[in-house]
PDB file of C-alpha atoms in Angstrom:
ATOM      1  CA  MET A1152     -81.486  42.971  10.019  1.00 42.00           C
ATOM      2  CA  ALA A1153     -78.993  43.234   7.082  1.00 44.00           C
ATOM      3  CA  THR A1154     -76.078  43.691   9.815  1.00 45.00           C
ATOM      4  CA  LYS A1155     -77.112  40.277  11.338  1.00 45.00           C
ATOM      5  CA  GLU A1156     -77.099  38.457   7.925  1.00 46.00           C
ATOM      6  CA  GLN A1157     -73.555  39.774   7.280  1.00 47.00           C
ATOM      7  CA  THR A1158     -72.273  38.711  10.580  1.00 47.00           C
ATOM      8  CA  ASN A1159     -69.982  35.577  10.787  1.00 49.00           C
ATOM      9  CA  PRO A1160     -72.400  32.736  11.461  1.00 45.00           C
ATOM     10  CA  ASN A1161     -69.970  31.369  14.068  1.00 52.00           C
ATOM     11  CA  GLU A1162     -70.406  34.550  16.147  1.00 62.00           C
ATOM     12  CA  MET A1163     -74.208  34.521  15.958  1.00 66.00           C
ATOM     13  CA  SER A1164     -76.161  33.255  18.814  1.00 71.00           C
ATOM     14  CA  PHE A1165     -78.996  30.670  18.430  1.00 68.00           C
ATOM     15  CA  LEU A1166     -81.535  33.447  18.921  1.00 73.00           C
ATOM     16  CA  ASP A1167     -79.811  35.382  16.138  1.00 72.00           C
ATOM     17  CA  HIS A1168     -80.126  32.387  13.852  1.00 71.00           C
ATOM     18  CA  LEU A1169     -83.698  31.963  14.695  1.00 79.00           C
ATOM     19  CA  GLU A1170     -84.314  35.680  13.736  1.00 80.00           C
ATOM     20  CA  VAL A1171     -82.518  35.469  10.447  1.00 79.00           C
ATOM     21  CA  LEU A1172     -84.496  32.272   9.689  1.00 82.00           C
ATOM     22  CA  ARG A1173     -87.772  33.932  10.636  1.00 86.00           C
ATOM     23  CA  TRP A1174     -87.235  36.672   7.966  1.00 87.00           C
ATOM     24  CA  HIS A1175     -86.358  34.089   5.282  1.00 86.00           C
ATOM     25  CA  LEU A1176     -89.608  32.425   6.022  1.00 91.00           C
ATOM     26  CA  ILE A1177     -91.628  35.509   6.182  1.00 93.00           C
ATOM     27  CA  ARG A1178     -90.287  36.494   2.694  1.00 93.00           C
ATOM     28  CA  SER A1179     -90.835  33.103   1.326  1.00 93.00           C
ATOM     29  CA  VAL A1180     -94.472  33.180   2.590  1.00 95.00           C
ATOM     30  CA  LEU A1181     -95.079  36.511   1.300  1.00 96.00           C
ATOM     31  CA  ALA A1182     -93.858  35.426  -2.236  1.00 95.00           C
ATOM     32  CA  VAL A1183     -96.255  32.532  -2.113  1.00 96.00           C
ATOM     33  CA  VAL A1184     -99.181  34.662  -1.104  1.00 96.00           C
ATOM     34  CA  ILE A1185     -98.469  37.123  -3.963  1.00 96.00           C
ATOM     35  CA  ILE A1186     -98.324  34.506  -6.519  1.00 96.00           C
ATOM     36  CA  ALA A1187    -101.286  32.873  -5.059  1.00 96.00           C
ATOM     37  CA  CYS A1188    -103.209  36.171  -5.543  1.00 96.00           C
ATOM     38  CA  PHE A1189    -102.455  36.225  -9.109  1.00 96.00           C
ATOM     39  CA  ALA A1190    -103.437  32.403  -9.348  1.00 95.00           C
ATOM     40  CA  PHE A1191    -106.790  33.418  -7.532  1.00 96.00           C
ATOM     41  CA  VAL A1192    -107.602  35.985 -10.021  1.00 95.00           C
ATOM     42  CA  MET A1193    -106.768  33.617 -12.987  1.00 94.00           C
ATOM     43  CA  LYS A1194    -109.566  31.213 -11.869  1.00 93.00           C
ATOM     44  CA  SER A1195    -110.588  30.258 -15.314  1.00 93.00           C
ATOM     45  CA  PHE A1196    -107.183  29.237 -16.461  1.00 95.00           C
ATOM     46  CA  ILE A1197    -106.178  27.454 -13.298  1.00 95.00           C
ATOM     47  CA  PHE A1198    -109.360  25.401 -13.156  1.00 95.00           C
ATOM     48  CA  ASP A1199    -110.644  24.999 -16.658  1.00 93.00           C
ATOM     49  CA  THR A1200    -107.201  24.635 -18.369  1.00 94.00           C
ATOM     50  CA  VAL A1201    -104.903  23.187 -15.655  1.00 95.00           C
ATOM     51  CA  ILE A1202    -106.900  21.295 -13.117  1.00 95.00           C
ATOM     52  CA  PHE A1203    -109.623  20.067 -15.413  1.00 95.00           C
ATOM     53  CA  GLY A1204    -107.324  19.558 -18.402  1.00 93.00           C
ATOM     54  CA  PRO A1205    -106.740  15.776 -17.668  1.00 93.00           C
ATOM     55  CA  LYS A1206    -110.387  15.114 -17.474  1.00 92.00           C
ATOM     56  CA  ARG A1207    -111.026  15.970 -21.093  1.00 92.00           C
ATOM     57  CA  MET A1208    -110.236  13.256 -23.691  1.00 90.00           C
ATOM     58  CA  ASP A1209    -108.470  15.782 -26.022  1.00 90.00           C
ATOM     59  CA  PHE A1210    -105.683  16.070 -23.366  1.00 93.00           C
ATOM     60  CA  PRO A1211    -102.434  15.462 -25.053  1.00 93.00           C
ATOM     61  CA  THR A1212    -101.377  12.359 -22.954  1.00 91.00           C
ATOM     62  CA  TYR A1213    -104.632  10.590 -23.997  1.00 91.00           C
ATOM     63  CA  ARG A1214    -104.122  11.587 -27.683  1.00 91.00           C
ATOM     64  CA  PHE A1215    -100.667  10.086 -27.603  1.00 90.00           C
ATOM     65  CA  PHE A1216    -101.716   6.664 -26.134  1.00 87.00           C
ATOM     66  CA  CYS A1217    -104.878   6.624 -28.475  1.00 89.00           C
ATOM     67  CA  ASN A1218    -102.643   7.121 -31.371  1.00 89.00           C
ATOM     68  CA  ILE A1219    -100.271   4.240 -30.315  1.00 87.00           C
ATOM     69  CA  ALA A1220    -103.332   1.984 -29.743  1.00 84.00           C
ATOM     70  CA  THR A1221    -104.851   2.857 -33.131  1.00 87.00           C
ATOM     71  CA  PHE A1222    -101.383   2.223 -34.699  1.00 84.00           C
ATOM     72  CA  PHE A1223    -101.412  -1.370 -33.479  1.00 83.00           C
ATOM     73  CA  GLY A1224    -105.021  -1.727 -34.205  1.00 81.00           C
ATOM     74  CA  ALA A1225    -106.190  -2.072 -30.630  1.00 77.00           C
ATOM     75  CA  THR A1226    -108.922  -0.592 -28.764  1.00 77.00           C
ATOM     76  CA  SER A1227    -108.289   1.645 -25.883  1.00 77.00           C
ATOM     77  CA  ASP A1228    -110.151   3.723 -23.172  1.00 77.00           C
ATOM     78  CA  PHE A1229    -107.768   6.474 -24.261  1.00 84.00           C
ATOM     79  CA  CYS A1230    -109.895   7.011 -27.399  1.00 85.00           C
ATOM     80  CA  ALA A1231    -113.150   7.356 -25.685  1.00 84.00           C
ATOM     81  CA  ASP A1232    -115.228  10.666 -26.151  1.00 85.00           C
ATOM     82  CA  SER A1233    -115.459  11.405 -22.531  1.00 86.00           C
ATOM     83  CA  PHE A1234    -115.003  10.056 -19.055  1.00 88.00           C
ATOM     84  CA  PRO A1235    -118.037   8.267 -17.391  1.00 86.00           C
ATOM     85  CA  PHE A1236    -117.939  10.430 -14.309  1.00 88.00           C
ATOM     86  CA  THR A1237    -118.841  13.861 -13.177  1.00 91.00           C
ATOM     87  CA  ILE A1238    -117.272  16.266 -10.666  1.00 93.00           C
ATOM     88  CA  GLN A1239    -119.477  17.855  -8.034  1.00 93.00           C
ATOM     89  CA  ASN A1240    -119.275  19.892  -4.978  1.00 92.00           C
ATOM     90  CA  ARG A1241    -121.116  18.706  -1.849  1.00 89.00           C
ATOM     91  CA  THR A1242    -120.586  21.486   0.641  1.00 89.00           C
ATOM     92  CA  MET A1243    -121.589  25.198   0.868  1.00 92.00           C
ATOM     93  CA  ALA A1244    -118.070  26.577   1.163  1.00 92.00           C
ATOM     94  CA  GLY A1245    -116.404  23.688  -0.967  1.00 91.00           C
ATOM     95  CA  LEU A1246    -116.023  25.924  -4.235  1.00 94.00           C
ATOM     96  CA  PHE A1247    -114.603  28.747  -2.281  1.00 95.00           C
ATOM     97  CA  SER A1248    -112.279  26.659  -0.257  1.00 95.00           C
ATOM     98  CA  ALA A1249    -111.082  24.746  -3.327  1.00 94.00           C
ATOM     99  CA  HIS A1250    -110.350  28.072  -5.040  1.00 96.00           C
ATOM    100  CA  ILE A1251    -108.323  29.296  -1.995  1.00 96.00           C
ATOM    101  CA  TRP A1252    -106.278  26.179  -1.459  1.00 96.00           C
ATOM    102  CA  THR A1253    -105.647  25.543  -5.181  1.00 96.00           C
ATOM    103  CA  SER A1254    -104.361  29.164  -5.411  1.00 96.00           C
ATOM    104  CA  ILE A1255    -101.876  28.635  -2.364  1.00 96.00           C
ATOM    105  CA  TRP A1256    -100.495  25.453  -3.753  1.00 95.00           C
ATOM    106  CA  ALA A1257    -100.114  27.205  -7.182  1.00 95.00           C
ATOM    107  CA  GLY A1258     -98.019  29.855  -5.289  1.00 96.00           C
ATOM    108  CA  VAL A1259     -96.065  27.195  -3.620  1.00 95.00           C
ATOM    109  CA  ILE A1260     -95.106  25.303  -6.988  1.00 95.00           C
ATOM    110  CA  ILE A1261     -94.456  28.397  -8.931  1.00 95.00           C
ATOM    111  CA  GLY A1262     -92.589  30.048  -6.186  1.00 95.00           C
ATOM    112  CA  PHE A1263     -90.532  27.072  -5.487  1.00 94.00           C
ATOM    113  CA  PRO A1264     -87.288  28.712  -7.057  1.00 93.00           C
ATOM    114  CA  TYR A1265     -87.577  31.706  -4.782  1.00 94.00           C
ATOM    115  CA  ILE A1266     -88.258  29.440  -1.701  1.00 93.00           C
ATOM    116  CA  LEU A1267     -84.987  27.667  -2.518  1.00 90.00           C
ATOM    117  CA  TRP A1268     -83.133  30.872  -2.994  1.00 89.00           C
ATOM    118  CA  GLU A1269     -84.203  31.902   0.480  1.00 89.00           C
ATOM    119  CA  LEU A1270     -83.252  28.584   1.855  1.00 86.00           C
ATOM    120  CA  TRP A1271     -79.966  28.908   0.110  1.00 84.00           C
ATOM    121  CA  ARG A1272     -79.341  32.489   1.657  1.00 82.00           C
ATOM    122  CA  PHE A1273     -79.809  31.148   5.079  1.00 81.00           C
ATOM    123  CA  ILE A1274     -77.472  28.016   4.790  1.00 78.00           C
ATOM    124  CA  SER A1275     -74.687  29.372   2.496  1.00 73.00           C
ATOM    125  CA  PRO A1276     -73.055  31.641   5.140  1.00 73.00           C
ATOM    126  CA  GLY A1277     -72.343  28.488   7.134  1.00 67.00           C
ATOM    127  CA  LEU A1278     -70.497  26.895   4.326  1.00 64.00           C
ATOM    128  CA  HIS A1279     -66.830  27.380   3.485  1.00 65.00           C
ATOM    129  CA  GLU A1280     -65.913  29.218   0.290  1.00 66.00           C
ATOM    130  CA  ASN A1281     -65.081  26.080  -1.666  1.00 61.00           C
ATOM    131  CA  GLU A1282     -68.194  24.473  -0.662  1.00 60.00           C
ATOM    132  CA  ARG A1283     -70.223  27.469  -1.897  1.00 63.00           C
ATOM    133  CA  LYS A1284     -68.254  27.249  -5.117  1.00 63.00           C
ATOM    134  CA  TYR A1285     -68.999  23.608  -5.627  1.00 58.00           C
ATOM    135  CA  SER A1286     -72.613  24.237  -4.983  1.00 61.00           C
ATOM    136  CA  ARG A1287     -73.104  26.956  -7.516  1.00 65.00           C
ATOM    137  CA  GLY A1288     -76.098  26.380  -9.823  1.00 77.00           C
ATOM    138  CA  PHE A1289     -77.903  24.639  -6.934  1.00 80.00           C
ATOM    139  CA  ILE A1290     -81.019  26.681  -7.354  1.00 85.00           C
ATOM    140  CA  LEU A1291     -81.157  26.402 -11.221  1.00 88.00           C
ATOM    141  CA  VAL A1292     -80.542  22.539 -11.000  1.00 87.00           C
ATOM    142  CA  ALA A1293     -82.986  21.861  -8.082  1.00 90.00           C
ATOM    143  CA  SER A1294     -85.657  24.143  -9.758  1.00 92.00           C
ATOM    144  CA  THR A1295     -85.328  22.396 -13.145  1.00 93.00           C
ATOM    145  CA  LEU A1296     -85.515  19.003 -11.651  1.00 92.00           C
ATOM    146  CA  PHE A1297     -88.522  19.973  -9.639  1.00 94.00           C
ATOM    147  CA  PHE A1298     -90.503  21.472 -12.625  1.00 96.00           C
ATOM    148  CA  MET A1299     -89.491  18.544 -14.797  1.00 94.00           C
ATOM    149  CA  GLY A1300     -91.014  16.256 -12.022  1.00 92.00           C
ATOM    150  CA  VAL A1301     -94.065  18.589 -11.910  1.00 95.00           C
ATOM    151  CA  LEU A1302     -94.486  18.340 -15.630  1.00 95.00           C
ATOM    152  CA  PHE A1303     -94.120  14.537 -15.563  1.00 92.00           C
ATOM    153  CA  GLY A1304     -96.701  14.247 -12.716  1.00 91.00           C
ATOM    154  CA  TYR A1305     -99.192  16.390 -14.610  1.00 94.00           C
ATOM    155  CA  TYR A1306     -98.826  14.834 -18.108  1.00 94.00           C
ATOM    156  CA  VAL A1307     -98.042  11.269 -17.138  1.00 90.00           C
ATOM    157  CA  VAL A1308     -99.056  10.277 -13.593  1.00 87.00           C
ATOM    158  CA  ALA A1309    -102.159  12.336 -13.065  1.00 90.00           C
ATOM    159  CA  PRO A1310    -103.788  11.609 -16.393  1.00 91.00           C
ATOM    160  CA  LEU A1311    -103.078   7.791 -16.078  1.00 87.00           C
ATOM    161  CA  SER A1312    -104.496   7.813 -12.525  1.00 85.00           C
ATOM    162  CA  ILE A1313    -107.593   9.637 -13.867  1.00 89.00           C
ATOM    163  CA  ASN A1314    -108.074   7.406 -16.646  1.00 86.00           C
ATOM    164  CA  PHE A1315    -107.817   4.140 -14.685  1.00 84.00           C
ATOM    165  CA  LEU A1316    -109.834   5.202 -11.560  1.00 83.00           C
ATOM    166  CA  GLY A1317    -112.364   7.485 -13.467  1.00 85.00           C
ATOM    167  CA  THR A1318    -113.107   4.492 -15.902  1.00 83.00           C
ATOM    168  CA  TYR A1319    -112.986   1.611 -13.257  1.00 82.00           C
ATOM    169  CA  THR A1320    -116.409   0.244 -12.481  1.00 84.00           C
ATOM    170  CA  VAL A1321    -117.861  -2.645 -10.391  1.00 85.00           C
ATOM    171  CA  SER A1322    -121.338  -2.607 -11.695  1.00 83.00           C
ATOM    172  CA  GLU A1323    -123.485  -0.589 -14.261  1.00 83.00           C
ATOM    173  CA  GLU A1324    -125.884   0.278 -11.380  1.00 84.00           C
ATOM    174  CA  VAL A1325    -123.087   2.514  -9.888  1.00 84.00           C
ATOM    175  CA  THR A1326    -122.654   6.120 -11.287  1.00 85.00           C
ATOM    176  CA  SER A1327    -119.372   7.819 -10.432  1.00 86.00           C
ATOM    177  CA  GLU A1328    -119.864  11.487  -8.926  1.00 88.00           C
ATOM    178  CA  ILE A1329    -116.414  12.477  -7.854  1.00 91.00           C
ATOM    179  CA  ASP A1330    -116.012  15.075  -5.136  1.00 93.00           C
ATOM    180  CA  LEU A1331    -114.292  18.329  -6.338  1.00 94.00           C
ATOM    181  CA  SER A1332    -111.756  18.252  -3.532  1.00 92.00           C
ATOM    182  CA  ASN A1333    -110.951  14.722  -4.159  1.00 91.00           C
ATOM    183  CA  PHE A1334    -110.190  15.332  -7.869  1.00 93.00           C
ATOM    184  CA  ILE A1335    -108.106  18.249  -7.113  1.00 94.00           C
ATOM    185  CA  ALA A1336    -106.149  16.252  -4.466  1.00 91.00           C
ATOM    186  CA  THR A1337    -105.415  13.541  -6.979  1.00 89.00           C
ATOM    187  CA  VAL A1338    -103.851  15.980  -9.417  1.00 92.00           C
ATOM    188  CA  ARG A1339    -102.040  17.781  -6.724  1.00 92.00           C
ATOM    189  CA  ALA A1340    -100.599  14.600  -5.157  1.00 88.00           C
ATOM    190  CA  SER A1341     -99.286  13.412  -8.665  1.00 86.00           C
ATOM    191  CA  VAL A1342     -97.729  16.717  -9.420  1.00 92.00           C
ATOM    192  CA  LEU A1343     -96.039  17.387  -5.960  1.00 90.00           C
ATOM    193  CA  ALA A1344     -94.884  13.640  -5.417  1.00 86.00           C
ATOM    194  CA  CYS A1345     -93.222  13.766  -8.808  1.00 88.00           C
ATOM    195  CA  GLY A1346     -91.692  17.064  -8.191  1.00 91.00           C
ATOM    196  CA  ILE A1347     -90.138  16.022  -4.830  1.00 88.00           C
ATOM    197  CA  LEU A1348     -89.191  12.485  -6.417  1.00 85.00           C
ATOM    198  CA  PHE A1349     -87.104  14.356  -9.082  1.00 89.00           C
ATOM    199  CA  GLU A1350     -85.090  16.089  -6.542  1.00 89.00           C
ATOM    200  CA  LEU A1351     -83.349  12.672  -5.695  1.00 86.00           C
ATOM    201  CA  PRO A1352     -79.851  13.712  -7.413  1.00 87.00           C
ATOM    202  CA  ILE A1353     -79.871  16.883  -5.260  1.00 86.00           C
ATOM    203  CA  ILE A1354     -80.521  15.103  -2.009  1.00 85.00           C
ATOM    204  CA  ILE A1355     -77.890  12.402  -2.940  1.00 85.00           C
ATOM    205  CA  PHE A1356     -75.405  15.209  -3.532  1.00 83.00           C
ATOM    206  CA  PHE A1357     -75.840  16.681  -0.312  1.00 81.00           C
ATOM    207  CA  LEU A1358     -75.919  13.342   1.626  1.00 82.00           C
ATOM    208  CA  THR A1359     -72.534  12.496  -0.060  1.00 83.00           C
ATOM    209  CA  LYS A1360     -70.999  15.822   0.776  1.00 78.00           C
ATOM    210  CA  ILE A1361     -71.798  15.143   4.555  1.00 75.00           C
ATOM    211  CA  GLY A1362     -70.535  11.588   4.252  1.00 76.00           C
ATOM    212  CA  LEU A1363     -73.835   9.545   4.906  1.00 80.00           C
ATOM    213  CA  VAL A1364     -73.957   8.246   1.305  1.00 80.00           C
ATOM    214  CA  THR A1365     -71.209   6.616  -1.068  1.00 82.00           C
ATOM    215  CA  PRO A1366     -71.368   5.472  -4.647  1.00 83.00           C
ATOM    216  CA  GLU A1367     -70.645   1.938  -3.188  1.00 84.00           C
ATOM    217  CA  ILE A1368     -73.537   2.090  -0.989  1.00 82.00           C
ATOM    218  CA  LEU A1369     -75.867   3.172  -3.812  1.00 82.00           C
ATOM    219  CA  LYS A1370     -74.704   0.341  -5.990  1.00 81.00           C
ATOM    220  CA  LYS A1371     -74.900  -2.222  -3.263  1.00 80.00           C
ATOM    221  CA  TYR A1372     -78.446  -1.374  -2.450  1.00 79.00           C
ATOM    222  CA  ARG A1373     -79.541  -0.828  -6.210  1.00 78.00           C
ATOM    223  CA  LYS A1374     -81.859  -3.940  -6.051  1.00 78.00           C
ATOM    224  CA  MET A1375     -83.546  -2.849  -2.940  1.00 82.00           C
ATOM    225  CA  ALA A1376     -83.925   0.596  -4.438  1.00 77.00           C
ATOM    226  CA  LEU A1377     -85.620  -1.058  -7.428  1.00 74.00           C
ATOM    227  CA  VAL A1378     -88.105  -2.563  -5.074  1.00 78.00           C
ATOM    228  CA  VAL A1379     -88.699   0.679  -3.229  1.00 77.00           C
ATOM    229  CA  VAL A1380     -89.327   2.389  -6.454  1.00 72.00           C
ATOM    230  CA  LEU A1381     -91.788  -0.093  -7.626  1.00 71.00           C
ATOM    231  CA  ILE A1382     -93.698   0.155  -4.413  1.00 75.00           C
ATOM    232  CA  LEU A1383     -93.584   3.999  -4.578  1.00 70.00           C
ATOM    233  CA  CYS A1384     -94.810   3.838  -8.112  1.00 67.00           C
ATOM    234  CA  ALA A1385     -97.504   1.531  -7.039  1.00 68.00           C
ATOM    235  CA  VAL A1386     -98.666   4.132  -4.420  1.00 65.00           C
ATOM    236  CA  ILE A1387     -98.657   7.131  -6.819  1.00 61.00           C
ATOM    237  CA  THR A1388    -100.025   5.453  -9.875  1.00 61.00           C
ATOM    238  CA  PRO A1389    -103.035   3.272 -10.727  1.00 59.00           C
ATOM    239  CA  PRO A1390    -102.631  -0.504  -9.954  1.00 59.00           C
ATOM    240  CA  ASP A1391    -101.739  -1.553 -13.447  1.00 60.00           C
ATOM    241  CA  VAL A1392     -98.322  -2.772 -14.597  1.00 64.00           C
ATOM    242  CA  THR A1393     -98.056  -0.339 -17.600  1.00 64.00           C
ATOM    243  CA  SER A1394     -98.500   2.879 -15.556  1.00 66.00           C
ATOM    244  CA  GLN A1395     -95.977   1.630 -12.876  1.00 70.00           C
ATOM    245  CA  ILE A1396     -93.379   0.857 -15.490  1.00 74.00           C
ATOM    246  CA  ILE A1397     -93.857   4.182 -17.157  1.00 74.00           C
ATOM    247  CA  VAL A1398     -93.162   5.994 -13.931  1.00 74.00           C
ATOM    248  CA  ALA A1399     -90.515   3.772 -12.758  1.00 77.00           C
ATOM    249  CA  ILE A1400     -88.251   4.370 -15.754  1.00 81.00           C
ATOM    250  CA  PRO A1401     -87.443   7.832 -15.082  1.00 83.00           C
ATOM    251  CA  VAL A1402     -87.147   7.289 -11.353  1.00 80.00           C
ATOM    252  CA  LEU A1403     -84.566   4.583 -11.929  1.00 82.00           C
ATOM    253  CA  MET A1404     -82.701   6.929 -14.529  1.00 86.00           C
ATOM    254  CA  LEU A1405     -82.548   9.441 -11.688  1.00 85.00           C
ATOM    255  CA  TYR A1406     -81.234   6.956  -9.333  1.00 84.00           C
ATOM    256  CA  GLN A1407     -78.488   5.972 -11.843  1.00 86.00           C
ATOM    257  CA  ALA A1408     -77.585   9.583 -12.252  1.00 87.00           C
ATOM    258  CA  SER A1409     -77.405   9.897  -8.487  1.00 86.00           C
ATOM    259  CA  ILE A1410     -74.666   7.098  -8.344  1.00 86.00           C
ATOM    260  CA  TYR A1411     -72.729   9.269 -11.051  1.00 87.00           C
ATOM    261  CA  ILE A1412     -73.184  12.460  -9.026  1.00 85.00           C
ATOM    262  CA  SER A1413     -71.999  10.652  -5.804  1.00 84.00           C
ATOM    263  CA  SER A1414     -69.090   9.279  -7.529  1.00 86.00           C
ATOM    264  CA  ILE A1415     -67.911  12.929  -8.686  1.00 84.00           C
ATOM    265  CA  VAL A1416     -68.558  14.155  -5.266  1.00 80.00           C
ATOM    266  CA  VAL A1417     -66.402  11.540  -3.626  1.00 80.00           C
ATOM    267  CA  LYS A1418     -63.548  11.951  -6.114  1.00 80.00           C
ATOM    268  CA  LYS A1419     -63.554  15.771  -5.616  1.00 77.00           C
ATOM    269  CA  GLU A1420     -63.599  15.361  -1.854  1.00 73.00           C
ATOM    270  CA  ALA A1421     -60.539  12.884  -2.110  1.00 74.00           C
ATOM    271  CA  LYS A1422     -58.658  15.152  -4.387  1.00 75.00           C
ATOM    272  CA  LYS A1423     -59.183  18.213  -1.939  1.00 73.00           C
ATOM    273  CA  GLU A1424     -57.931  15.838   0.974  1.00 71.00           C
ATOM    274  CA  LYS A1425     -54.855  14.974  -0.861  1.00 71.00           C
ATOM    275  CA  GLN A1426     -54.125  18.512  -1.735  1.00 71.00           C
ATOM    276  CA  ASN A1427     -54.621  19.626   1.885  1.00 69.00           C
ATOM    277  CA  ALA A1428     -52.346  16.793   2.978  1.00 66.00           C
ATOM    278  CA  LYS A1429     -49.252  18.139   0.893  1.00 63.00           C
TER     279      LYS A1429
END
């Protein structure tokens, strides 16, 4: 196996590449399973502290917005003692299933840097030496952006969604009893969506490298991107303007950073072509 990975990719057959990819995938899955096992054992921390953290009104995000409302002398749902809903399980295997899948997703999120590393090990032999040099720090930067997105989703998007949807009511006759799997899905979707969304600069970097994106294109469609961002924020956040703006601001900042990154890549490519032409 080690011999195959050291072979020049141009001399490897399609089946050889599939064999190499298979082992990278196996190692990635194994890493996720190992981390998931640790997460499975740490049931109390994963559920009581992490998953159900945004359900308690002493969550940092709620305290922050409550302090702001108090400062301006306004009343706010963020200052309530508790949420007017309960979480319940409706199926026989619901708790065990939630425990298993939550542990697996914890393995995916925590093991993201290793998964990226295995992906990079697979594609890097096919790159030129100068391309590998320009792509140094890829794993560190991509992992940092991903975890920044995860934290943003957990501390901003998830609590805003839970606060809005959990306190929304149509009648006093209706009591909200949220299903456990639905509550976990809300937190998970917020975290993963923001984690992937924050990878935008990395995606733009590679799209620029292969010539599909230029700074001019990004600037030309900036207004359209703004509309897309607002629509996306409307999907992953509660349907109130404040929450959408809070989420849209960092995404727009990432888009602007992507334009800057694309400009740097284009300048370096132009400089390299000029040097090769001499």
